[in-house]
PDB file of C-alpha atoms and ligand atoms in Angstrom:
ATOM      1  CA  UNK Z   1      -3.189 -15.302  25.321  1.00 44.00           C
ATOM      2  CA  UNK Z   2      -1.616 -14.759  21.675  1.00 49.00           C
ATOM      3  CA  UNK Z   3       1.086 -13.423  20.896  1.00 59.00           C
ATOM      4  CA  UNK Z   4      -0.144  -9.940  18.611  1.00 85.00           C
ATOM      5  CA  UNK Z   5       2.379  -8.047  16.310  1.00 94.00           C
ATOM      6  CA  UNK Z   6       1.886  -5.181  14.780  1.00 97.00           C
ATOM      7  CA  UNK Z   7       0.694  -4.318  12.008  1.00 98.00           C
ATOM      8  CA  UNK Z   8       2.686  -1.295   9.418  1.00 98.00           C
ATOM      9  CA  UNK Z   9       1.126  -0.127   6.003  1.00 99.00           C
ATOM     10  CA  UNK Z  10       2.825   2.176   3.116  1.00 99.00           C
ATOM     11  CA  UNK Z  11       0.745   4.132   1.301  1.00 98.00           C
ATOM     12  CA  UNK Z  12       1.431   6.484  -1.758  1.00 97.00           C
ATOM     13  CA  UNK Z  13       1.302   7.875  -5.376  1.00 95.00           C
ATOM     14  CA  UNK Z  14       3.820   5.683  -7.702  1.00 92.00           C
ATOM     15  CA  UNK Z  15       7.087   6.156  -7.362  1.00 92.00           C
ATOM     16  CA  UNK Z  16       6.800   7.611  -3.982  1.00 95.00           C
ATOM     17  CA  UNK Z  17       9.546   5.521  -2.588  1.00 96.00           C
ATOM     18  CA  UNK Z  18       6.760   2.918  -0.418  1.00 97.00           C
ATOM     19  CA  UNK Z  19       9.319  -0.369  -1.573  1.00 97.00           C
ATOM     20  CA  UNK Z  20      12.440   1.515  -1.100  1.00 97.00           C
ATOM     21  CA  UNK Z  21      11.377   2.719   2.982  1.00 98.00           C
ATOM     22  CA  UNK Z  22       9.185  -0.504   3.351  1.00 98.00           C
ATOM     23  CA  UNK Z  23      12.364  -2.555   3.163  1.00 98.00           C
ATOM     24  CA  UNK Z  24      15.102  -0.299   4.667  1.00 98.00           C
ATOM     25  CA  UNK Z  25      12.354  -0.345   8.156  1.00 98.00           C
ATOM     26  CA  UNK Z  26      12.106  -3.994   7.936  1.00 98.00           C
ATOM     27  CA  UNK Z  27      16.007  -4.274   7.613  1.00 98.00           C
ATOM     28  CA  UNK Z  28      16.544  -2.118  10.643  1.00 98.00           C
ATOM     29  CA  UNK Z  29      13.924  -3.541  12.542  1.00 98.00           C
ATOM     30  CA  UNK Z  30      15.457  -7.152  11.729  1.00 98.00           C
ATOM     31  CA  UNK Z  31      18.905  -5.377  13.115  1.00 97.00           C
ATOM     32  CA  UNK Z  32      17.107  -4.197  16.128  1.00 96.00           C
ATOM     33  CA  UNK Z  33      15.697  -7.881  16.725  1.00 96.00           C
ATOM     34  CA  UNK Z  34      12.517  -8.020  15.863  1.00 97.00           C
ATOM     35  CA  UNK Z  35      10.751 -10.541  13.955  1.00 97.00           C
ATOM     36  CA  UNK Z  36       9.782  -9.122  10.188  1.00 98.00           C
ATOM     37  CA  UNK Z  37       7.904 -10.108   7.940  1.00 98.00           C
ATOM     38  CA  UNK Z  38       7.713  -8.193   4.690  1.00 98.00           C
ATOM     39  CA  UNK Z  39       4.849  -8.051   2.177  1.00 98.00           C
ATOM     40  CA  UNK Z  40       3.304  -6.486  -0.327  1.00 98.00           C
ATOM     41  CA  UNK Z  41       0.107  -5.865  -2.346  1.00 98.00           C
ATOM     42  CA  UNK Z  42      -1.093  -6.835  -4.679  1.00 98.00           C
ATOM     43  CA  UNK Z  43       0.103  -9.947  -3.865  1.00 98.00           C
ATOM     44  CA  UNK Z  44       1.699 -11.192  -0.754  1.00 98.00           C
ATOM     45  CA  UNK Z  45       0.539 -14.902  -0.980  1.00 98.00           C
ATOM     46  CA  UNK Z  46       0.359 -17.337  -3.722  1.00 98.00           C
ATOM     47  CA  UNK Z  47      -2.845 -17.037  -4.617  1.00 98.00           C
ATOM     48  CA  UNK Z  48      -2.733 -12.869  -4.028  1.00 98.00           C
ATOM     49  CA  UNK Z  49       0.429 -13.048  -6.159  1.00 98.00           C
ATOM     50  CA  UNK Z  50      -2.096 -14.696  -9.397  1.00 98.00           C
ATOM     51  CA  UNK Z  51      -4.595 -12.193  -8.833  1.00 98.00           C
ATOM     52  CA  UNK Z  52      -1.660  -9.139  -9.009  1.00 97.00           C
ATOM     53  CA  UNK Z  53      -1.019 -10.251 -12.782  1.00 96.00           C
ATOM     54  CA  UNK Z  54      -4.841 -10.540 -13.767  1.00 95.00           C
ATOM     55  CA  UNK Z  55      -5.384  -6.748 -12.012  1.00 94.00           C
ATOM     56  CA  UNK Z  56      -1.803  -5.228 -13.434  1.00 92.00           C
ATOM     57  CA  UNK Z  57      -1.054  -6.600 -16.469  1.00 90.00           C
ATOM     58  CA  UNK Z  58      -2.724  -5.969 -19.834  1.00 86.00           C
ATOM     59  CA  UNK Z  59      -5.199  -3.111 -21.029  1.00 87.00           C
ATOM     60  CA  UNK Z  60      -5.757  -0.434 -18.983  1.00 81.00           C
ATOM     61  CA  UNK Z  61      -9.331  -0.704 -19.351  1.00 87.00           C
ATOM     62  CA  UNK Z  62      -9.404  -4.373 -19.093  1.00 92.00           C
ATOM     63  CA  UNK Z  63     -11.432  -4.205 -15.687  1.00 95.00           C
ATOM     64  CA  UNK Z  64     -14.686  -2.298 -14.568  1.00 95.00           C
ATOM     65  CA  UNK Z  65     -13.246  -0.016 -11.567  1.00 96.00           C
ATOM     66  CA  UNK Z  66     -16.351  -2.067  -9.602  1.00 97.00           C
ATOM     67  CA  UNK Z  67     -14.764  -5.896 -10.589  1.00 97.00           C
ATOM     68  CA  UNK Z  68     -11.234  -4.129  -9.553  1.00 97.00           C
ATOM     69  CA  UNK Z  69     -13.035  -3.598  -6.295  1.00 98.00           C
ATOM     70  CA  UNK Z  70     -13.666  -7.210  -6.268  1.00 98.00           C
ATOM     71  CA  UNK Z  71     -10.418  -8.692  -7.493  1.00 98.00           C
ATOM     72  CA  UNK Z  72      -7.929  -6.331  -5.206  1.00 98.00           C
ATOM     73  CA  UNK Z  73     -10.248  -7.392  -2.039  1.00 98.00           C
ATOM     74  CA  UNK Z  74     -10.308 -11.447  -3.091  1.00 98.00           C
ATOM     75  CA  UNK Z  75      -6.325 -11.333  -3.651  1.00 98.00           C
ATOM     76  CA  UNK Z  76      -6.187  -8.599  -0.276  1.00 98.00           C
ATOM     77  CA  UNK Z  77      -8.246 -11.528   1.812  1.00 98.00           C
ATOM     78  CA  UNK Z  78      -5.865 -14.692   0.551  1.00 98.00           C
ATOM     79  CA  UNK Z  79      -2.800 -12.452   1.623  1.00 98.00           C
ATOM     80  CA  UNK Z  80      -4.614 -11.611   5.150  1.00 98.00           C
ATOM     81  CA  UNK Z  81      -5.883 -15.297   5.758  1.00 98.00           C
ATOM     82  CA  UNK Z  82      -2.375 -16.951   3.969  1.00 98.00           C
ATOM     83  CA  UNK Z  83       0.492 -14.327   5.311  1.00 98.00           C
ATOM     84  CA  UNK Z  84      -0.799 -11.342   7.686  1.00 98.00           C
ATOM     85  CA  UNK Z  85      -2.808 -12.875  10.573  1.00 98.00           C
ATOM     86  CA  UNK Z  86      -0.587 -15.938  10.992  1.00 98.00           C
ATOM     87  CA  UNK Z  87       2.568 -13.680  11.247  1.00 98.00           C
ATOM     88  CA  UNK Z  88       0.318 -11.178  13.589  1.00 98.00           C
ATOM     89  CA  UNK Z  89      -0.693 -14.685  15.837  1.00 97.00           C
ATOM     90  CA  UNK Z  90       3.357 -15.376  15.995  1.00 97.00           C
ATOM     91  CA  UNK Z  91       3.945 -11.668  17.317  1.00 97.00           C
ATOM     92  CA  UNK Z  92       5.834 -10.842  14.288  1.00 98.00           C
ATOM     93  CA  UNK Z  93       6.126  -6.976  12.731  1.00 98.00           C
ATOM     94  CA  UNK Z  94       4.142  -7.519   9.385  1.00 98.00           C
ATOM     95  CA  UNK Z  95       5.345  -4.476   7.148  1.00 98.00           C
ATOM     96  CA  UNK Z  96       2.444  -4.044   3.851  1.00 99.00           C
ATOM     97  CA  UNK Z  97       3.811  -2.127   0.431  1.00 98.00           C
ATOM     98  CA  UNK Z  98       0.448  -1.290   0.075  1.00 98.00           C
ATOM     99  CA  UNK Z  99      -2.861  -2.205   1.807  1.00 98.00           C
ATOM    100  CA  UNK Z 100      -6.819  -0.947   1.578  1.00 98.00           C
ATOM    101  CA  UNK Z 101      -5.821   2.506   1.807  1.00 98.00           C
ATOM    102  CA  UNK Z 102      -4.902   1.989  -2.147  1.00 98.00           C
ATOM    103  CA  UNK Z 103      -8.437   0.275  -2.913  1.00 98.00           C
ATOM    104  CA  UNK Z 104      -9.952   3.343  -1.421  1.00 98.00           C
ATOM    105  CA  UNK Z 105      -8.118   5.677  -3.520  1.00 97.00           C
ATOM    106  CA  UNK Z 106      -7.633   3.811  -6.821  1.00 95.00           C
ATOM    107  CA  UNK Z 107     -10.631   2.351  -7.304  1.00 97.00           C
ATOM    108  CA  UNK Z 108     -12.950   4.502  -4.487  1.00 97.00           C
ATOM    109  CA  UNK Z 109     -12.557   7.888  -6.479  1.00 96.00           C
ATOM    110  CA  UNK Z 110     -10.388   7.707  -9.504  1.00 93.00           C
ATOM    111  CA  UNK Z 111     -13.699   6.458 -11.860  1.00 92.00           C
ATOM    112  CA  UNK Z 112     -16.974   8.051  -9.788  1.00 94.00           C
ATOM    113  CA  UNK Z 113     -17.000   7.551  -6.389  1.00 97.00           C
ATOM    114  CA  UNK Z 114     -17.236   4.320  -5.309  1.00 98.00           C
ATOM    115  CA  UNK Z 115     -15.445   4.652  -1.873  1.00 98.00           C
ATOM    116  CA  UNK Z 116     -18.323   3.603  -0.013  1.00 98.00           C
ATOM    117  CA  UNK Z 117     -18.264   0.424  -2.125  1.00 98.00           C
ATOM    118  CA  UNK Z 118     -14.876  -0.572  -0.793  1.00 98.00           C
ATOM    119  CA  UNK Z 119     -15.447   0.453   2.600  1.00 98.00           C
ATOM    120  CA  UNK Z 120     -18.363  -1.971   2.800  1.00 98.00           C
ATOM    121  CA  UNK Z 121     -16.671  -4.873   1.380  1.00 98.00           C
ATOM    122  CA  UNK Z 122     -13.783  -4.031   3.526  1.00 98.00           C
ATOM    123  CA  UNK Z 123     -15.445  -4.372   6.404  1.00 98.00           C
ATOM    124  CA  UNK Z 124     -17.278  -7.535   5.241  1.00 98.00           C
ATOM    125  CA  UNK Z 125     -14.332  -9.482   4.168  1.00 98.00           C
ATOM    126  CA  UNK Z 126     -11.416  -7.960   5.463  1.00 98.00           C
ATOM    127  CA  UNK Z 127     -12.169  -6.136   8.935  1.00 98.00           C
ATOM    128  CA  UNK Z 128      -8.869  -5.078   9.608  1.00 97.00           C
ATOM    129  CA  UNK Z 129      -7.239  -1.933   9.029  1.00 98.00           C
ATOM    130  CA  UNK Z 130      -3.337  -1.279   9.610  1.00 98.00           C
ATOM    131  CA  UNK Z 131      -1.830   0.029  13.333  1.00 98.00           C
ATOM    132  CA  UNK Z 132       0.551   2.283  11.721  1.00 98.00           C
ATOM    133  CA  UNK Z 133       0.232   3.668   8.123  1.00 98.00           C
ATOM    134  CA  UNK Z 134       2.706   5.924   6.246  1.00 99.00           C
ATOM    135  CA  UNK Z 135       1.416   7.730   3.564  1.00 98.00           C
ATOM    136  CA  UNK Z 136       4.510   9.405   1.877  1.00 98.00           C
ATOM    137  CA  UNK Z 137       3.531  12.534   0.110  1.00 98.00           C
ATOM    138  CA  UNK Z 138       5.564  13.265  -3.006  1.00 94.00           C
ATOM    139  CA  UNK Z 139       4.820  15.689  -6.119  1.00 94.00           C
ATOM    140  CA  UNK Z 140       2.516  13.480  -9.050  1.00 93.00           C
ATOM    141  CA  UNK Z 141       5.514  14.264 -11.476  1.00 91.00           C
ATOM    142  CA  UNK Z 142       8.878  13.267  -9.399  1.00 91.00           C
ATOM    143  CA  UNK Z 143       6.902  10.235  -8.486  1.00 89.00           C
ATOM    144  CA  UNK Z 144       5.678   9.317 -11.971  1.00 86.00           C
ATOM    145  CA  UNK Z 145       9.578   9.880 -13.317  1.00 87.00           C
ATOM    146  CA  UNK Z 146      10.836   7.295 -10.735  1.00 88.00           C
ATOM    147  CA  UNK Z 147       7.966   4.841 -11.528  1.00 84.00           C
ATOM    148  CA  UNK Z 148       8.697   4.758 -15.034  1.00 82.00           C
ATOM    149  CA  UNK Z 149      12.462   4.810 -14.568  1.00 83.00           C
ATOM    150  CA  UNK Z 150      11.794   1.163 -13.304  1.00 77.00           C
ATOM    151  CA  UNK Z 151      11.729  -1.442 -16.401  1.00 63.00           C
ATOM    152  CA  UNK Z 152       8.976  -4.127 -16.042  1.00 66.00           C
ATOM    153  CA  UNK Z 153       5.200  -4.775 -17.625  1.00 57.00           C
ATOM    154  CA  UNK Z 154       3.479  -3.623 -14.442  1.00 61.00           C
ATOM    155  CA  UNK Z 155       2.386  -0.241 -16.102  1.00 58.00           C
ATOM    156  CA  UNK Z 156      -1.511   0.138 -15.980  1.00 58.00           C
ATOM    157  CA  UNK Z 157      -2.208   2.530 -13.030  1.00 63.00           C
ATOM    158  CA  UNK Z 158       1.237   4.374 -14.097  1.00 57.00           C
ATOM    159  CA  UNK Z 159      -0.282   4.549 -16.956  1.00 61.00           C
ATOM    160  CA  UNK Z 160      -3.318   6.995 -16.399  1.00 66.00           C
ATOM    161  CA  UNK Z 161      -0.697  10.077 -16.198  1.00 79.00           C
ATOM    162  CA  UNK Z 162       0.302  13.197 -14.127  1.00 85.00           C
ATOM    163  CA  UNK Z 163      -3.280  14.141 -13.898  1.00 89.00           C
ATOM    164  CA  UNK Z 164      -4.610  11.146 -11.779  1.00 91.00           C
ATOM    165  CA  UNK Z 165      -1.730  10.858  -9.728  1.00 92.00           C
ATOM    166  CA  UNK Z 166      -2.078  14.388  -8.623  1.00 95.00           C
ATOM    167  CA  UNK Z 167      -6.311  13.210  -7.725  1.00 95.00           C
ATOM    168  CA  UNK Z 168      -4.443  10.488  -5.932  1.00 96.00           C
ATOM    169  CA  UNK Z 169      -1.973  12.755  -4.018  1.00 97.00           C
ATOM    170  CA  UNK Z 170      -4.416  14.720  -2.479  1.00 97.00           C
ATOM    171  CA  UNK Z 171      -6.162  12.013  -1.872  1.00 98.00           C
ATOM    172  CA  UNK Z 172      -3.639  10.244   0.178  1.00 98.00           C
ATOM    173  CA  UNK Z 173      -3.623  13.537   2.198  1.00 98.00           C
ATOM    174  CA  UNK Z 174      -7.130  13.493   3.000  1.00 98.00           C
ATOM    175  CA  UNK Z 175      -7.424   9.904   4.033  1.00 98.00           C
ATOM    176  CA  UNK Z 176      -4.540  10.748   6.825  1.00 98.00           C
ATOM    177  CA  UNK Z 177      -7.030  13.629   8.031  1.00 98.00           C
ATOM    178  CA  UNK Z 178      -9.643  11.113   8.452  1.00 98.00           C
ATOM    179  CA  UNK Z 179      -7.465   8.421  10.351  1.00 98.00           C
ATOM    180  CA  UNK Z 180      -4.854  10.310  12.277  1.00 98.00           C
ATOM    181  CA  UNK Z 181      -4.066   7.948  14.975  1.00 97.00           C
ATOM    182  CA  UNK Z 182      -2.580   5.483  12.728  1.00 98.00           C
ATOM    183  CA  UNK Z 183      -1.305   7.769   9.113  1.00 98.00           C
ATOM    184  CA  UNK Z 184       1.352   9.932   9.541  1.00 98.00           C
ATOM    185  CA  UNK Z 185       2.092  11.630   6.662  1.00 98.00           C
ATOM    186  CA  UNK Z 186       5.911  11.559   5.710  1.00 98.00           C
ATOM    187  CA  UNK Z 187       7.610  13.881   2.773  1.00 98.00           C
ATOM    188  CA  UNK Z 188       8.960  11.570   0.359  1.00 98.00           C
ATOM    189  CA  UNK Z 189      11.141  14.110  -1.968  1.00 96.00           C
ATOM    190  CA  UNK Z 190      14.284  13.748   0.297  1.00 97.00           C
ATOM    191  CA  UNK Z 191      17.058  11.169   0.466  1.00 97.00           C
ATOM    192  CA  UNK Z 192      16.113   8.203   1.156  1.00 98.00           C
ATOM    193  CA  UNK Z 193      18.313   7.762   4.389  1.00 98.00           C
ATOM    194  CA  UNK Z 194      16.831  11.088   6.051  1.00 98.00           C
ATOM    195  CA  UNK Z 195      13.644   9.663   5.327  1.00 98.00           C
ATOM    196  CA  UNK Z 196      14.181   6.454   7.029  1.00 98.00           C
ATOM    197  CA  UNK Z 197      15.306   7.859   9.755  1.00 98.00           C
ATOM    198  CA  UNK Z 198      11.980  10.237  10.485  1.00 98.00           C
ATOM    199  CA  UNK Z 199       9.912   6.776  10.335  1.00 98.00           C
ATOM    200  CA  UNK Z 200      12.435   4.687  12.287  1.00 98.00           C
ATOM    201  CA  UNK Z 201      11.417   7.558  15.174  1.00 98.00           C
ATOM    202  CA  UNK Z 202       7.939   6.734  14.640  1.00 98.00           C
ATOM    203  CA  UNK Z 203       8.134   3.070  14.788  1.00 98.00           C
ATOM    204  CA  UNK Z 204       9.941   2.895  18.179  1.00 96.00           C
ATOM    205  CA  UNK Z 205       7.870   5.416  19.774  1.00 96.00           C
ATOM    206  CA  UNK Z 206       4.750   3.134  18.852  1.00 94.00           C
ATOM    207  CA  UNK Z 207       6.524  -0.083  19.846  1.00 91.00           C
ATOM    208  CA  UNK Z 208       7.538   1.836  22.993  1.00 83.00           C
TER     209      UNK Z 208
HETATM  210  P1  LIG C   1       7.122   2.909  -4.865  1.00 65.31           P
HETATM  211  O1  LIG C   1       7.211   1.585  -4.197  1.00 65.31           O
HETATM  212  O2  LIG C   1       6.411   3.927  -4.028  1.00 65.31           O
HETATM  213  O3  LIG C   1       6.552   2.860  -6.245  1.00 65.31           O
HETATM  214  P2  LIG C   1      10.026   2.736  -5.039  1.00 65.31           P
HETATM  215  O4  LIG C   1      10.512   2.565  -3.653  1.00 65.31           O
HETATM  216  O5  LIG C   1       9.955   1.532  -5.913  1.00 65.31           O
HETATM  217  O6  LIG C   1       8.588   3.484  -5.017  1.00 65.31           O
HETATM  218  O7  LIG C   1      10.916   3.878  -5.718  1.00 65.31           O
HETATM  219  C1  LIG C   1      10.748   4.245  -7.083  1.00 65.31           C
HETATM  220  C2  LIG C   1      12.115   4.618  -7.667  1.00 65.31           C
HETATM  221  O8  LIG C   1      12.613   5.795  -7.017  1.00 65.31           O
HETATM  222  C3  LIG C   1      13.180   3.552  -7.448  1.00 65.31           C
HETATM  223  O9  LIG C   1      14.008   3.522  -8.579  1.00 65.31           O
HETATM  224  C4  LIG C   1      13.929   4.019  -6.199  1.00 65.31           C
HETATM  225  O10 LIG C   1      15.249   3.592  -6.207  1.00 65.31           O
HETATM  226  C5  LIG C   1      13.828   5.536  -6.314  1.00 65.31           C
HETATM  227  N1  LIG C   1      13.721   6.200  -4.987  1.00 65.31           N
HETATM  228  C6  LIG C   1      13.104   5.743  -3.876  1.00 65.31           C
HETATM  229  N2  LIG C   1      13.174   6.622  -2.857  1.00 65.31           N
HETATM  230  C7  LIG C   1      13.871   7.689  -3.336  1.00 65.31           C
HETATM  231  C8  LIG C   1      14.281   8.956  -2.766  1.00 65.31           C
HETATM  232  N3  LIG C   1      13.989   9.288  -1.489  1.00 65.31           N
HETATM  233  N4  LIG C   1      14.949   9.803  -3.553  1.00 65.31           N
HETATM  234  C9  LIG C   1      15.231   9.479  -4.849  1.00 65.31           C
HETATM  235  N5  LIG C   1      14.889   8.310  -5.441  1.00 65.31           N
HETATM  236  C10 LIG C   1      14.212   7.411  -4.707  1.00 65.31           C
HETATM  237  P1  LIG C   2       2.734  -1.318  -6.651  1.00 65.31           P
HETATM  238  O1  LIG C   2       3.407  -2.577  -7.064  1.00 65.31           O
HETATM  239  O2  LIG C   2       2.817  -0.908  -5.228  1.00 65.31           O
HETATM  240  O3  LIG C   2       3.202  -0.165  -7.625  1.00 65.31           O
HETATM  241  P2  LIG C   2       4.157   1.051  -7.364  1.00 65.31           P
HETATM  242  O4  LIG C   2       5.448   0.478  -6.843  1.00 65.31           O
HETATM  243  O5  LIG C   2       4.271   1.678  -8.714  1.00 65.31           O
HETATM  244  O6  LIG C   2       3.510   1.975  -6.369  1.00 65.31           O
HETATM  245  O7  LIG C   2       1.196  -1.400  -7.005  1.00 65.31           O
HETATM  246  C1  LIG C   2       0.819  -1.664  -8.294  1.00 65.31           C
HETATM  247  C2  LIG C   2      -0.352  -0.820  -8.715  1.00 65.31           C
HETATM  248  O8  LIG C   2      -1.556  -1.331  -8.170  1.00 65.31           O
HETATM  249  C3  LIG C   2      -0.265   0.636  -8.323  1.00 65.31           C
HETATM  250  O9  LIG C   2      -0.374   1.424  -9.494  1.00 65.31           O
HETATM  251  C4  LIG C   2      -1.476   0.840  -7.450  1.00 65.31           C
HETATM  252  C5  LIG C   2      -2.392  -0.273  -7.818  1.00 65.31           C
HETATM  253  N1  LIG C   2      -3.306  -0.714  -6.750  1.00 65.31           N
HETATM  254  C6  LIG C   2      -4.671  -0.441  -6.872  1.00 65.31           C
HETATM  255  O10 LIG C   2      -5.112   0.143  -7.846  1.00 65.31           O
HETATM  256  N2  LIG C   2      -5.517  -0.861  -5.887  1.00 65.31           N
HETATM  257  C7  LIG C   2      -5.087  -1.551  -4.793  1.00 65.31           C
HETATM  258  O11 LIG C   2      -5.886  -1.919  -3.910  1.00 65.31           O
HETATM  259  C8  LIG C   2      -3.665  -1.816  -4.680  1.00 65.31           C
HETATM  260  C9  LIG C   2      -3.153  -2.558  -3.491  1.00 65.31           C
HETATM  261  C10 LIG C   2      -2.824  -1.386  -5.688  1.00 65.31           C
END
């Protein structure tokens, strides 16, 4: 039989600190041995990594939330079919910045509620959902400060303000009610090592 990895996601507002803790976990993972490979979304693959400038890069209005829908699940299945199941097949750790659990959020109840929309496309085309998630929880204006302390033309979702960050905070916090075998909800607003260290605890439990 294959070889199976496993599968981690980070999930959050902005600014939450998902990069920063998805790459210190794949460092110390990499120290511990394992085999890591981290990603991100949008993006992840080369043809994901097109599709990330199309969906964050221009007018905020530019898209329909519906052909959002559409564009975040055709880059999410060229980064599943290019990068995540053939590092899953080789056993490795595959570590996501990012993963559905956005699409359901930004685009399933930010403009009407089209959750069920991305649930059913999710299930057509993608049909997998992450073994571990971290959803770090932060306050809509700390995380919004950080976001737009970085420099870069990636601003659109950033750019929708305090208001629908806070939406997507609470949010975030019910979607880890609905799946809590795999979210665990982790407070970003600390230092960086601390936190870390609280999902380093997690991950070895789960890789026993
Ligand atoms: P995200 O990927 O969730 O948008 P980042 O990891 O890119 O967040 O962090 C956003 C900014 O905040 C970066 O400048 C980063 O250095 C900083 N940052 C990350 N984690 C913390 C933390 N725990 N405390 C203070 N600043 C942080
Ligand atoms: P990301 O690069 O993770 O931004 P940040 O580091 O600021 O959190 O993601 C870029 C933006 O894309 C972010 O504002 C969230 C948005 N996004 C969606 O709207 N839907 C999705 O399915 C994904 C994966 C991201």
């Amino acid at each position: 039989m294959a070889a199976r990895g496993i599968f981690i996601t980070f999930e959050g507002i902005d600014g939450s600190g998902k990069s920063t803790q998805a790459r210190m976990l794949a460092d110390l993972l990499r120290q511990a041995g394992h085999d890591v490979m981290l990603t991100r979304e949008p993006g992840g693959s080369p043809g994901a990594e097109d599709i990330r400038r199309l969906v964050l890069e221009g007018d905020p209005d530019r898209w329909s939330a519906e052909t959002e829908i559409l564009l975040f699940t055709a880059a999410r299945r060229d980064h599943l079919e290019k990068t995540i199941e053939p590092a899953l097949a080789a056993g490795k750790v595959v570590i996501s910045d990012r993963f559905v659990d956005s699409t359901r959020l930004y685009q399933g109840i930010t403009r009407g509620d089209l959750r069920g929309v991305v649930d059913q496309l999710h299930m057509m085309m993608i049909g997998r959902e992450a073994d571990l998630t971290f959803v770090i929880d932060m306050d809509p204006g700390t995380g919004l400060a950080r976001a737009r302390s970085r420099q870069g033309g990636e601003e659109r979702f950033e750019d929708f303000g305090e208001g629908l960050q806070a939406q997507l905070r609470d949010g975030f916090l019910e979607l880890a009610a609905e799946f809590p075998a795999r979210c665990k909800v982790i407070d970003g607003d600390r230092d960086p090592q601390v936190v870390a260290a609280e999902i380093a605890g997690i991950v070895r439990a789960h890789l026993g």
